[in-house]
Coordinates of N, CA and C in Angstrom, one line a residue:
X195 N -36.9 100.7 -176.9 CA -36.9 100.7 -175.4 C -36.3 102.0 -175.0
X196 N -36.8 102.9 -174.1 CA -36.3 103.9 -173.5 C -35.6 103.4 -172.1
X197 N -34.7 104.1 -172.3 CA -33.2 104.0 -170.8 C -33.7 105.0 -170.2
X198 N -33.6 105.2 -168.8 CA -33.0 106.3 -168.2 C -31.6 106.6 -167.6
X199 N -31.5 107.9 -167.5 CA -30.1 108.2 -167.4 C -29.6 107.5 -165.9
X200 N -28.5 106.8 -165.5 CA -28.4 106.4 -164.3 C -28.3 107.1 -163.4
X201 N -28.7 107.2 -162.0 CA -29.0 107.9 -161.1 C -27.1 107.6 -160.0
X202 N -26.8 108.6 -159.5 CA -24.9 107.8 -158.0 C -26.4 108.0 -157.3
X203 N -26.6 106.7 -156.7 CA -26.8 106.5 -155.6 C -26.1 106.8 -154.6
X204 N -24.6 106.5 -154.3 CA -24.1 107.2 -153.3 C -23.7 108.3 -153.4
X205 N -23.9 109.4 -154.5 CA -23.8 110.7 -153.8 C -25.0 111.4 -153.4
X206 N -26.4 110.6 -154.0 CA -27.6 111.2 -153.2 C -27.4 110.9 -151.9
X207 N -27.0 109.8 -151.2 CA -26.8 109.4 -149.7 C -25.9 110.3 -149.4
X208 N -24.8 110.7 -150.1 CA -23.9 111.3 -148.9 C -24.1 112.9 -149.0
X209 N -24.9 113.3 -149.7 CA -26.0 115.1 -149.6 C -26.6 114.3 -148.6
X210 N -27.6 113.5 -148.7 CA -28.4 113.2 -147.5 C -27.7 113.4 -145.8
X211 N -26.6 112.1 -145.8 CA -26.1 112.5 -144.5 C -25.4 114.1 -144.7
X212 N -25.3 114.7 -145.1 CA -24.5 116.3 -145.1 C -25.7 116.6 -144.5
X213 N -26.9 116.8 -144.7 CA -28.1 117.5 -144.4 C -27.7 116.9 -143.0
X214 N -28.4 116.2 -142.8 CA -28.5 115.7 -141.7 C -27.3 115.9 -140.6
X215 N -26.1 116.2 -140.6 CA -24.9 116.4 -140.4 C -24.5 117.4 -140.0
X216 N -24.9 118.5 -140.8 CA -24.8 119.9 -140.6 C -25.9 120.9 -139.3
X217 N -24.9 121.7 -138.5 CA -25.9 121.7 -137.3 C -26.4 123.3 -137.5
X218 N -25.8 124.3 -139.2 CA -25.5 125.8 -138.7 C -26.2 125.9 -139.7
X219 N -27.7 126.3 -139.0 CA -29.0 126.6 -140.1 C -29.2 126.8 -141.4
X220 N -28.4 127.8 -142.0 CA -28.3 128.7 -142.9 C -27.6 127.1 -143.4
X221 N -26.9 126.8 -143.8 CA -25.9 125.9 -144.3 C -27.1 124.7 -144.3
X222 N -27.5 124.0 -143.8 CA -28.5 123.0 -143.2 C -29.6 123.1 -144.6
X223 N -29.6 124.3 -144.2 CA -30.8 124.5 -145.4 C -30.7 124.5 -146.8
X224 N -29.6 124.7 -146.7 CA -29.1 124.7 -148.7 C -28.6 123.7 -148.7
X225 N -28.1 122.3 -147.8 CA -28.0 121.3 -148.4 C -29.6 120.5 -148.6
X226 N -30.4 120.6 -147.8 CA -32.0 120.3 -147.5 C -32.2 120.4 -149.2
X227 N -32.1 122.2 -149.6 CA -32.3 121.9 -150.9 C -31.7 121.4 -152.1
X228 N -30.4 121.1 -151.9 CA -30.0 120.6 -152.9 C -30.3 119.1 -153.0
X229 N -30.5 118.3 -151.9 CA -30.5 116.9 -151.2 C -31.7 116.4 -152.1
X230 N -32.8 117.2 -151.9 CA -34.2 116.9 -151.8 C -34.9 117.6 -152.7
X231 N -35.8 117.5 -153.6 CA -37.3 117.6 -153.7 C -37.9 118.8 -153.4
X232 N -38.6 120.3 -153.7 CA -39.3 121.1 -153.1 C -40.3 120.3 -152.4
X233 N -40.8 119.3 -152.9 CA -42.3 118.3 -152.0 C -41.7 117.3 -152.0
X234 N -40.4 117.1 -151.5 CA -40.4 115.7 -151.0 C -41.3 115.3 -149.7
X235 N -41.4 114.4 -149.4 CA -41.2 114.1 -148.0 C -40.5 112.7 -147.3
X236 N -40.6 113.0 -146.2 CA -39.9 112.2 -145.0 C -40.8 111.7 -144.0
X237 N -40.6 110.3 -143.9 CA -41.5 109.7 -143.0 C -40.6 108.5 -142.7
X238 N -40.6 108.3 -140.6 CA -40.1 107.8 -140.1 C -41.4 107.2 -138.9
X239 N -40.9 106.3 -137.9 CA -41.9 106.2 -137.0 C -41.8 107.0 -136.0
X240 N -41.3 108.2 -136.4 CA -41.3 109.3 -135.5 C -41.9 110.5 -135.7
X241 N -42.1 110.4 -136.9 CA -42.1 111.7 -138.1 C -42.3 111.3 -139.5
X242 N -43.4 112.4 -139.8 CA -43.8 112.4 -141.4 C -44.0 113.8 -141.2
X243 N -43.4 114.6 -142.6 CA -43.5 115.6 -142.9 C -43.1 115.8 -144.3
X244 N -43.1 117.0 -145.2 CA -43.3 117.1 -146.4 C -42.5 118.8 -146.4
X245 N -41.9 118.6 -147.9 CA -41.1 119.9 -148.0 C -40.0 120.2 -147.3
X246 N -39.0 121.7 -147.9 CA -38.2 122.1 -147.5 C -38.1 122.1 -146.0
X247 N -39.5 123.1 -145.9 CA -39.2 123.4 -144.4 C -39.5 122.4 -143.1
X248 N -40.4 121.5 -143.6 CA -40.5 119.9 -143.0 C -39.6 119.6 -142.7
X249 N -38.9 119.1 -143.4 CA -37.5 118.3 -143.6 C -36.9 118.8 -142.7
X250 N -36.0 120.0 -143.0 CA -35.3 121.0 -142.3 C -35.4 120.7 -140.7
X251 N -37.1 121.2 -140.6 CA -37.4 121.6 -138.8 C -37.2 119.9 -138.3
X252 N -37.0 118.9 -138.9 CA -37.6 117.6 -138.4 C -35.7 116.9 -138.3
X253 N -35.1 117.9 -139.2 CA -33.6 117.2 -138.6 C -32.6 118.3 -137.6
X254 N -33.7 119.2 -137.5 CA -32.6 120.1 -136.6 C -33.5 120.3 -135.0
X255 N -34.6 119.2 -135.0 CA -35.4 119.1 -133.6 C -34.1 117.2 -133.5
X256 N -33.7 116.5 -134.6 CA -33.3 115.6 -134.3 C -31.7 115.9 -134.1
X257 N -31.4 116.9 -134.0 CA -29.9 117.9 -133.8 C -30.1 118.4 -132.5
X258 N -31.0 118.5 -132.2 CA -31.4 119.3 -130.9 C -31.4 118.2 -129.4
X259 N -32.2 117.8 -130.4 CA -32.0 116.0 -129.4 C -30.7 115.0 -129.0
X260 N -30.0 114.9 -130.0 CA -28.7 114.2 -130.4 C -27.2 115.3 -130.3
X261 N -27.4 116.1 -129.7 CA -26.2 117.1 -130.0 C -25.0 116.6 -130.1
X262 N -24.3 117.0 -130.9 CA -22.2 115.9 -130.7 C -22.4 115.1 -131.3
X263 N -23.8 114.6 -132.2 CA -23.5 113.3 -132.5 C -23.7 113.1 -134.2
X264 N -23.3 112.2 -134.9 CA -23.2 112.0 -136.1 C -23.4 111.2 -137.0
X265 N -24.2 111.1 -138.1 CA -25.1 110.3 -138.9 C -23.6 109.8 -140.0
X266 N -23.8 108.6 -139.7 CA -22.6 107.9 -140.5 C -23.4 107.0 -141.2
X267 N -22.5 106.3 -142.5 CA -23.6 105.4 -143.5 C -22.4 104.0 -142.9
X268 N -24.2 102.9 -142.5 CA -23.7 101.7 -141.8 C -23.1 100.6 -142.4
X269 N -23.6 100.8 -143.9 CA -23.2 99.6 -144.8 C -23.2 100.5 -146.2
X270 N -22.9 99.4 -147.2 CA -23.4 99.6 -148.7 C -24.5 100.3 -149.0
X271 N -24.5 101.0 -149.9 CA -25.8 102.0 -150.6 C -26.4 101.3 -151.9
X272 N -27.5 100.2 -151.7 CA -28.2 99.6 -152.8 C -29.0 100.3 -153.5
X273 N -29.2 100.1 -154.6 CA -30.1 100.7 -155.7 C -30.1 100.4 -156.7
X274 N -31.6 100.5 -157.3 CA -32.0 100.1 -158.9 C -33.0 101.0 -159.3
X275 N -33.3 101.3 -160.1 CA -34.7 101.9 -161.2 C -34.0 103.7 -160.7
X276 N -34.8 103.5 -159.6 CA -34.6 105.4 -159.4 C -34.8 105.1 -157.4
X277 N -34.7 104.0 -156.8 CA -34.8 103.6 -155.4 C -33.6 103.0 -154.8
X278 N -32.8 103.9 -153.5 CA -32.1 103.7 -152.9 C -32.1 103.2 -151.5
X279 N -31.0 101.8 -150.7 CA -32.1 101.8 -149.8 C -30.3 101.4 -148.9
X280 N -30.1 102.1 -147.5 CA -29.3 102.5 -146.8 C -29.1 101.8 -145.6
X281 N -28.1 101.9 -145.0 CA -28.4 101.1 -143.3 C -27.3 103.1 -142.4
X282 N -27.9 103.2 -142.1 CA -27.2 104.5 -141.4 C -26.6 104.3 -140.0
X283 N -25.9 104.9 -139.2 CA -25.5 104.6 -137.1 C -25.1 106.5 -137.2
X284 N -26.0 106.6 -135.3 CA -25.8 107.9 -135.0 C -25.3 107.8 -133.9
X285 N -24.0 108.2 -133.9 CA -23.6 108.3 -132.6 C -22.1 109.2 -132.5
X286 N -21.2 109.3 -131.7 CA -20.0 110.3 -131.2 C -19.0 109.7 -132.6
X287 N -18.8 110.9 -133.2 CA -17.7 110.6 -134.2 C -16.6 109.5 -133.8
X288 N -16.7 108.5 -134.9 CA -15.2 107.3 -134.2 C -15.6 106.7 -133.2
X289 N -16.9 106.7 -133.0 CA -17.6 105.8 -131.5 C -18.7 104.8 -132.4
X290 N -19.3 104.4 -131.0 CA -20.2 103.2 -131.5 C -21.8 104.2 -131.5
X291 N -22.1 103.2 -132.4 CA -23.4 103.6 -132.7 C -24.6 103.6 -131.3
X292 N -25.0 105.0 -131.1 CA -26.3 105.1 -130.4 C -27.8 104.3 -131.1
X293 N -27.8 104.5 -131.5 CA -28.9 104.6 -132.9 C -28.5 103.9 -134.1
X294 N -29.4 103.3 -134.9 CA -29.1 102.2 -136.0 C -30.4 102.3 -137.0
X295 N -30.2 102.9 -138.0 CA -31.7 102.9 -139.2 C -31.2 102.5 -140.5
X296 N -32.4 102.1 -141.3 CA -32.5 102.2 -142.6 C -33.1 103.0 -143.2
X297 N -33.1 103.1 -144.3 CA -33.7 104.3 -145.1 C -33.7 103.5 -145.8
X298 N -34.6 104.2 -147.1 CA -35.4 103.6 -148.6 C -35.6 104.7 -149.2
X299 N -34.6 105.4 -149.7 CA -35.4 106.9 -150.9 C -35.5 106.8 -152.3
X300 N -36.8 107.5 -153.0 CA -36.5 107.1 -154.2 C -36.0 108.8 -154.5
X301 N -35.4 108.8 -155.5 CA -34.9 110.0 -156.3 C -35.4 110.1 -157.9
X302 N -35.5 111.5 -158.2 CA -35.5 112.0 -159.6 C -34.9 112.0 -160.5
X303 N -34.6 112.2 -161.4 CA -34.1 111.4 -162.7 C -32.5 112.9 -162.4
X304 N -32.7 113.7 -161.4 CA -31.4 114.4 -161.4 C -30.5 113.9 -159.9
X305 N -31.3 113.0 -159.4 CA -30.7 112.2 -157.8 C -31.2 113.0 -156.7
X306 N -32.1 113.5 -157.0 CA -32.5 114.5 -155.7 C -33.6 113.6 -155.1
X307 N -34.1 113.6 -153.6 CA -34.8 112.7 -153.3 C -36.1 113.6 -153.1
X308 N -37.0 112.6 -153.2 CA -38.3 112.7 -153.6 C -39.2 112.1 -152.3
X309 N -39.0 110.9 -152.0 CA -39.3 110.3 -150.6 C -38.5 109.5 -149.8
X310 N -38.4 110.2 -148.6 CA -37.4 109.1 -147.4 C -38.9 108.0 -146.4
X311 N -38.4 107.0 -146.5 CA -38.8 106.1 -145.4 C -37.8 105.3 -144.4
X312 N -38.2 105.7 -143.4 CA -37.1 105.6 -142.4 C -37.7 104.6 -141.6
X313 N -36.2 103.8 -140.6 CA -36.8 102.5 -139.8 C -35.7 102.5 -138.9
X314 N -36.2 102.1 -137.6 CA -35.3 102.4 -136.6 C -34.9 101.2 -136.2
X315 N -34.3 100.4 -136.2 CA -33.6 99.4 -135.8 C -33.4 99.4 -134.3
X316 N -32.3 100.6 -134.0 CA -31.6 100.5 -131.9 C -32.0 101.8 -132.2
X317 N -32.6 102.2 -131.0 CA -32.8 103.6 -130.6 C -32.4 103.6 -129.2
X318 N -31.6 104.9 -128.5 CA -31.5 104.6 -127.0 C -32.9 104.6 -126.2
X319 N -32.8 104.3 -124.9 CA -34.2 104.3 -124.0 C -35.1 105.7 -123.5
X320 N -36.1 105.4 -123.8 CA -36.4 106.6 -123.7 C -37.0 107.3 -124.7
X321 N -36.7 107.2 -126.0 CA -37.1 107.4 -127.2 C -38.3 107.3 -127.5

């Protein structure tokens, strides 16, 4: 029987929230790459996109939108095989949650993610 090597789940999640997190481009983008996948992609019911620069333009239009505010992880970070699956809250540091998602990524045998599927739970009005 062949093993694979075990994947931290939570430190692929917490590169993920860094990406997401980080608002000063240059910086944004080299966690993007370390986080992720040259072809990963990301798909939400907002957004599907693929690659570096996908990813990138699709969290810093959701930086643009959300300014001041901050992707925190909502619960425990489950995972088996090479799939992780998250509960996230975006809202004012030390405040209550605007926004409420799940995520589902799977990663590569080095934790890097390969595909996000995102689900929105509370979104504010208007959205």
């Amino acid at each position: 029987m062949t093993t694979t090597p075990a994947v931290d789940f939570a430190a692929a999640v917490e590169r993920y929230l860094a990406a997401w997190n980080e608002t000063e481009a240059v910086k944004r983008r080299a966690l993007v790459e370390a986080a992720y996948t040259p072809d990963a992609t990301y798909t939400d019911p907002l957004a599907a996109v693929a690659g570096h620069d996908g990813i990138d333009t699709v969290i810093g239009a959701v930086q643009g939108q959300f300014a001041g505010l901050v992707f925190t992880l909502g619960g425990p970070v489950d995972g088996h095989h090479d799939i992780a699956r998250f509960p996230w809250h975006l809202g004012p540091a030390g405040g209550e949650a605007l926004a409420i998602g799940f995520d589902v990524v799977a990663l590569d045998p080095t934790g890097r993610i390969t595909t996000v599927h995102g689900f929105l739970d509370k979104v504010p009005a208007g959205l």
